[in-house]
């Protein structure tokens, strides 16, 4: 009797559970991945990892929330390949804009929806050579044909020579608004929210999961950005120059190592840099350091600068990007150094960078040699003082430092101060 009751109770529980189990099984999982900012290798890795995660979780749909002005063509092609290879239905939701590389990513999806005030188009390559445009338009056409989109409309977004009646004149790139894209049936619908997309696709019972970009991925996206690269390079150059200007290894050297390391790390992530690139750059830095220690400017300096420029070209995607990186980093470095050299003497940091600590006998400092014998004596600089360097007084070579200004080799100087073993000189202006 007791056993019968237990069996009845188990059957009753199963009857109660089955409806909920059926409800859970019918629920659709939609995995949302953001495609925002610059299209580069960092974004490619992020999308690849997110799509793999969606597949592991057996997502029923993958939605790409797109808002991008474009980026690298090779990265866009790689992302397109990932999307096309998916068995899971994919949805492109153009939230604001899908320009340049964003066009290929959008048309790679099974469905395209646009927000009310979004745009898609303007996909011309940089540089817009015939070879680049031909390759890019062929990629756009192929994907458009595969997914049932009008290949001529897509090609007109990248090639100014294509004219489409009542849509775009020759000499202009095609850029579609939401209303126009819907009118010519280029997209599958208009939606103000993702919920409207799911309603239009008859996805009633669903749960949306957002792909979270990990800290490593965020870090990778930042250092691979075309616009961050010249700033990292500037940081490296500023730190290097500060290190040359100041005796010993300190703040400038640390900043320089961080800047250059992050620049080449980003280049390695994008696939542009190899160990050879880093080696050529390192040779250039070493030669410049040797040149800084020697009087004048000669062959080491010229070869060093040449090596650095060549390594930056090797680390760039193309010559235009290399020119952009070099020019921006040069301009930023010059202005930053002018500002720093003007402001540092007024701040406490100046004392650290330029060794402005006073070593007085009254405070217990005992120098190994009494340098006060050189006070008010005149000498000649035998190296550039930046602000530290070497001078000659009465046939004796001395390590000295200026009061923060640059004095070239071969100039007359006078010993203005002596602080323990530190000799401070001033430039004697002739005439």
XYZ file of N, CA, C and O in Angstrom, residues 284-355:
288
model
N 67.903 50.476 -34.290
C 67.771 51.923 -34.450
C 67.877 52.667 -33.138
O 68.554 53.702 -33.035
N 67.231 52.144 -32.085
C 67.277 52.764 -30.763
C 68.700 52.744 -30.214
O 69.202 53.742 -29.674
N 69.381 51.603 -30.340
C 70.757 51.470 -29.845
C 71.676 52.470 -30.538
O 72.507 53.136 -29.891
N 71.539 52.615 -31.842
C 72.375 53.550 -32.602
C 72.121 54.996 -32.183
O 73.057 55.809 -32.113
N 70.857 55.323 -31.901
C 70.543 56.682 -31.455
C 71.127 56.959 -30.061
O 71.589 58.065 -29.791
N 71.114 55.958 -29.202
C 71.711 56.112 -27.866
C 73.211 56.328 -27.986
O 73.789 57.191 -27.307
N 73.852 55.562 -28.872
C 75.295 55.735 -29.106
C 75.580 57.131 -29.637
O 76.528 57.805 -29.215
N 74.729 57.587 -30.546
C 74.896 58.924 -31.130
C 74.728 60.006 -30.066
O 75.448 61.015 -30.066
N 73.793 59.798 -29.146
C 73.552 60.780 -28.091
C 74.740 60.908 -27.148
O 74.984 61.974 -26.576
N 75.501 59.837 -27.008
C 76.649 59.845 -26.101
C 77.899 60.427 -26.741
O 78.862 60.765 -26.062
N 77.863 60.537 -28.082
C 79.028 61.045 -28.801
C 78.816 62.504 -29.180
O 77.682 62.961 -29.324
N 79.894 63.284 -29.343
C 79.744 64.680 -29.761
C 79.286 64.775 -31.215
O 79.655 63.945 -32.045
N 78.461 65.784 -31.491
C 78.001 66.001 -32.859
C 76.910 65.026 -33.256
O 76.350 64.303 -32.449
N 76.585 65.021 -34.550
C 75.572 64.107 -35.087
C 76.119 63.521 -36.375
O 76.436 64.242 -37.317
N 76.227 62.195 -36.424
C 76.857 61.571 -37.581
C 76.141 60.346 -38.092
O 74.913 60.247 -38.026
N 76.941 59.389 -38.556
C 76.428 58.220 -39.252
C 75.536 57.358 -38.372
O 74.534 56.801 -38.819
N 75.879 57.227 -37.067
C 75.058 56.413 -36.163
C 73.647 56.976 -36.042
O 72.665 56.231 -36.020
N 73.559 58.299 -35.943
C 72.253 58.941 -35.831
C 71.415 58.760 -37.079
O 70.217 58.473 -37.015
N 72.054 58.916 -38.250
C 71.338 58.789 -39.525
C 70.827 57.362 -39.715
O 69.657 57.139 -40.054
N 71.707 56.374 -39.472
C 71.299 54.971 -39.626
C 70.243 54.605 -38.582
O 69.299 53.870 -38.873
N 70.391 55.146 -37.366
C 69.424 54.869 -36.307
C 68.031 55.351 -36.661
O 67.049 54.615 -36.510
N 67.931 56.591 -37.137
C 66.631 57.146 -37.545
C 66.052 56.344 -38.703
O 64.860 56.032 -38.740
N 66.914 55.996 -39.666
C 66.479 55.207 -40.822
C 65.929 53.847 -40.390
O 64.908 53.384 -40.915
N 66.605 53.206 -39.436
C 66.167 51.888 -38.949
C 64.803 51.978 -38.267
O 63.938 51.118 -38.466
N 64.619 53.023 -37.467
C 63.346 53.198 -36.762
C 62.202 53.425 -37.749
O 61.133 52.811 -37.643
N 62.432 54.306 -38.734
C 61.396 54.578 -39.749
C 61.072 53.311 -40.534
O 59.901 52.989 -40.775
N 62.111 52.553 -40.913
C 61.903 51.329 -41.682
C 61.117 50.297 -40.863
O 60.233 49.606 -41.390
N 61.409 50.195 -39.566
C 60.701 49.228 -38.714
C 59.229 49.610 -38.556
O 58.359 48.737 -38.496
N 58.942 50.921 -38.500
C 57.547 51.380 -38.390
C 56.789 51.056 -39.669
O 55.619 50.645 -39.631
N 57.455 51.214 -40.819
C 56.842 50.845 -42.097
C 56.543 49.348 -42.126
O 55.472 48.910 -42.556
N 57.494 48.545 -41.635
C 57.307 47.086 -41.578
C 56.146 46.715 -40.646
O 55.444 45.718 -40.893
N 55.948 47.506 -39.599
C 54.913 47.207 -38.609
C 53.537 47.747 -39.000
O 52.563 47.544 -38.274
N 53.449 48.417 -40.146
C 52.188 49.017 -40.594
C 51.539 48.177 -41.681
O 52.197 47.387 -42.362
N 50.243 48.383 -41.842
C 49.480 47.624 -42.830
C 49.819 48.038 -44.251
O 49.808 47.221 -45.167
N 50.136 49.320 -44.457
C 50.503 49.837 -45.777
C 51.289 51.127 -45.597
O 51.454 51.628 -44.484
N 51.779 51.675 -46.703
C 52.599 52.881 -46.667
C 51.835 54.094 -46.150
O 52.389 54.923 -45.437
N 50.558 54.192 -46.496
C 49.750 55.326 -46.037
C 49.585 55.283 -44.526
O 49.722 56.302 -43.843
N 49.319 54.089 -43.998
C 49.208 53.958 -42.543
C 50.536 54.277 -41.866
O 50.572 54.929 -40.822
N 51.649 53.818 -42.476
C 52.978 54.089 -41.916
C 53.245 55.590 -41.881
O 53.745 56.124 -40.877
N 52.917 56.292 -42.969
C 53.108 57.748 -43.036
C 52.251 58.436 -41.978
O 52.713 59.354 -41.286
N 51.010 57.972 -41.828
C 50.091 58.539 -40.830
C 50.659 58.367 -39.424
O 50.684 59.312 -38.627
N 51.129 57.168 -39.113
C 51.662 56.875 -37.780
C 52.897 57.718 -37.493
O 53.033 58.302 -36.409
N 53.810 57.797 -38.463
C 55.066 58.541 -38.270
C 54.793 60.032 -38.077
O 55.347 60.667 -37.170
N 53.940 60.603 -38.923
C 53.664 62.038 -38.855
C 52.950 62.405 -37.550
O 53.318 63.375 -36.878
N 51.932 61.630 -37.191
C 51.188 61.922 -35.966
C 52.092 61.800 -34.750
O 52.095 62.667 -33.859
N 52.880 60.724 -34.686
C 53.764 60.520 -33.531
C 54.829 61.600 -33.451
O 55.182 62.056 -32.350
N 55.321 62.056 -34.611
C 56.328 63.121 -34.632
C 55.748 64.431 -34.110
O 56.344 65.098 -33.252
N 54.568 64.792 -34.610
C 53.933 66.048 -34.202
C 53.588 66.028 -32.709
O 53.867 66.978 -31.976
N 52.988 64.912 -32.259
C 52.618 64.788 -30.848
C 53.857 64.844 -29.964
O 53.874 65.516 -28.923
N 54.929 64.159 -30.377
C 56.165 64.128 -29.584
C 56.779 65.510 -29.453
O 57.208 65.907 -28.361
N 56.836 66.254 -30.555
C 57.438 67.593 -30.541
C 56.676 68.517 -29.596
O 57.266 69.175 -28.724
N 55.352 68.563 -29.742
C 54.551 69.456 -28.905
C 54.593 69.035 -27.438
O 54.655 69.882 -26.539
N 54.558 67.730 -27.194
C 54.595 67.233 -25.815
C 55.926 67.575 -25.152
O 55.956 67.994 -23.991
N 57.023 67.424 -25.883
C 58.342 67.717 -25.312
C 58.530 69.206 -25.046
O 59.124 69.603 -24.044
N 58.015 70.031 -25.957
C 58.086 71.483 -25.736
C 57.344 71.851 -24.459
O 57.829 72.626 -23.633
N 56.164 71.257 -24.292
C 55.358 71.529 -23.092
C 56.070 71.034 -21.840
O 56.140 71.743 -20.826
N 56.598 69.820 -21.899
C 57.257 69.220 -20.734
C 58.481 70.034 -20.309
O 58.673 70.335 -19.135
N 59.318 70.401 -21.277
C 60.544 71.129 -20.962
C 60.261 72.532 -20.417
O 61.072 73.108 -19.709
N 59.101 73.073 -20.767
C 58.714 74.379 -20.232
C 58.134 74.270 -18.830
O 58.341 75.132 -17.985
N 57.401 73.191 -18.601
C 56.670 73.057 -17.341
C 57.451 72.361 -16.239
O 57.249 72.650 -15.057
N 58.332 71.433 -16.594
C 59.014 70.640 -15.576
C 59.801 71.458 -14.553
O 59.772 71.139 -13.369
N 60.531 72.516 -14.956
C 61.286 73.275 -13.957
C 60.411 73.887 -12.871
O 60.893 74.214 -11.804
N 59.114 74.035 -13.141
C 58.220 74.648 -12.165
C 57.569 73.613 -11.244
O 56.812 73.945 -10.368
N 57.884 72.342 -11.483
C 57.232 71.297 -10.713
C 58.254 70.480 -9.932
O 59.430 70.458 -10.244
N 57.783 69.726 -8.963
C 58.666 68.890 -8.155
C 59.295 67.791 -8.980
O 60.378 67.321 -8.676
N 58.586 67.352 -10.039
C 59.116 66.278 -10.870
C 60.449 66.671 -11.495
O 61.304 65.837 -11.781
N 60.632 67.953 -11.729
C 61.882 68.443 -12.323
C 63.079 68.028 -11.474
O 64.137 67.678 -11.985
N 62.887 68.051 -10.152
C 63.996 67.712 -9.266
C 64.391 66.253 -9.412
O 65.551 65.895 -9.279
N 63.388 65.414 -9.699
C 63.669 63.993 -9.879
C 64.337 63.734 -11.218
O 65.322 63.014 -11.320
N 63.792 64.354 -12.263
C 64.310 64.109 -13.605
C 65.695 64.686 -13.805
O 66.535 64.103 -14.487
N 65.946 65.837 -13.234
C 67.200 66.532 -13.480
C 68.132 66.539 -12.260
O 69.019 67.368 -12.157
N 67.892 65.638 -11.330
C 68.775 65.466 -10.173
C 69.065 66.793 -9.473
O 70.197 67.213 -9.327
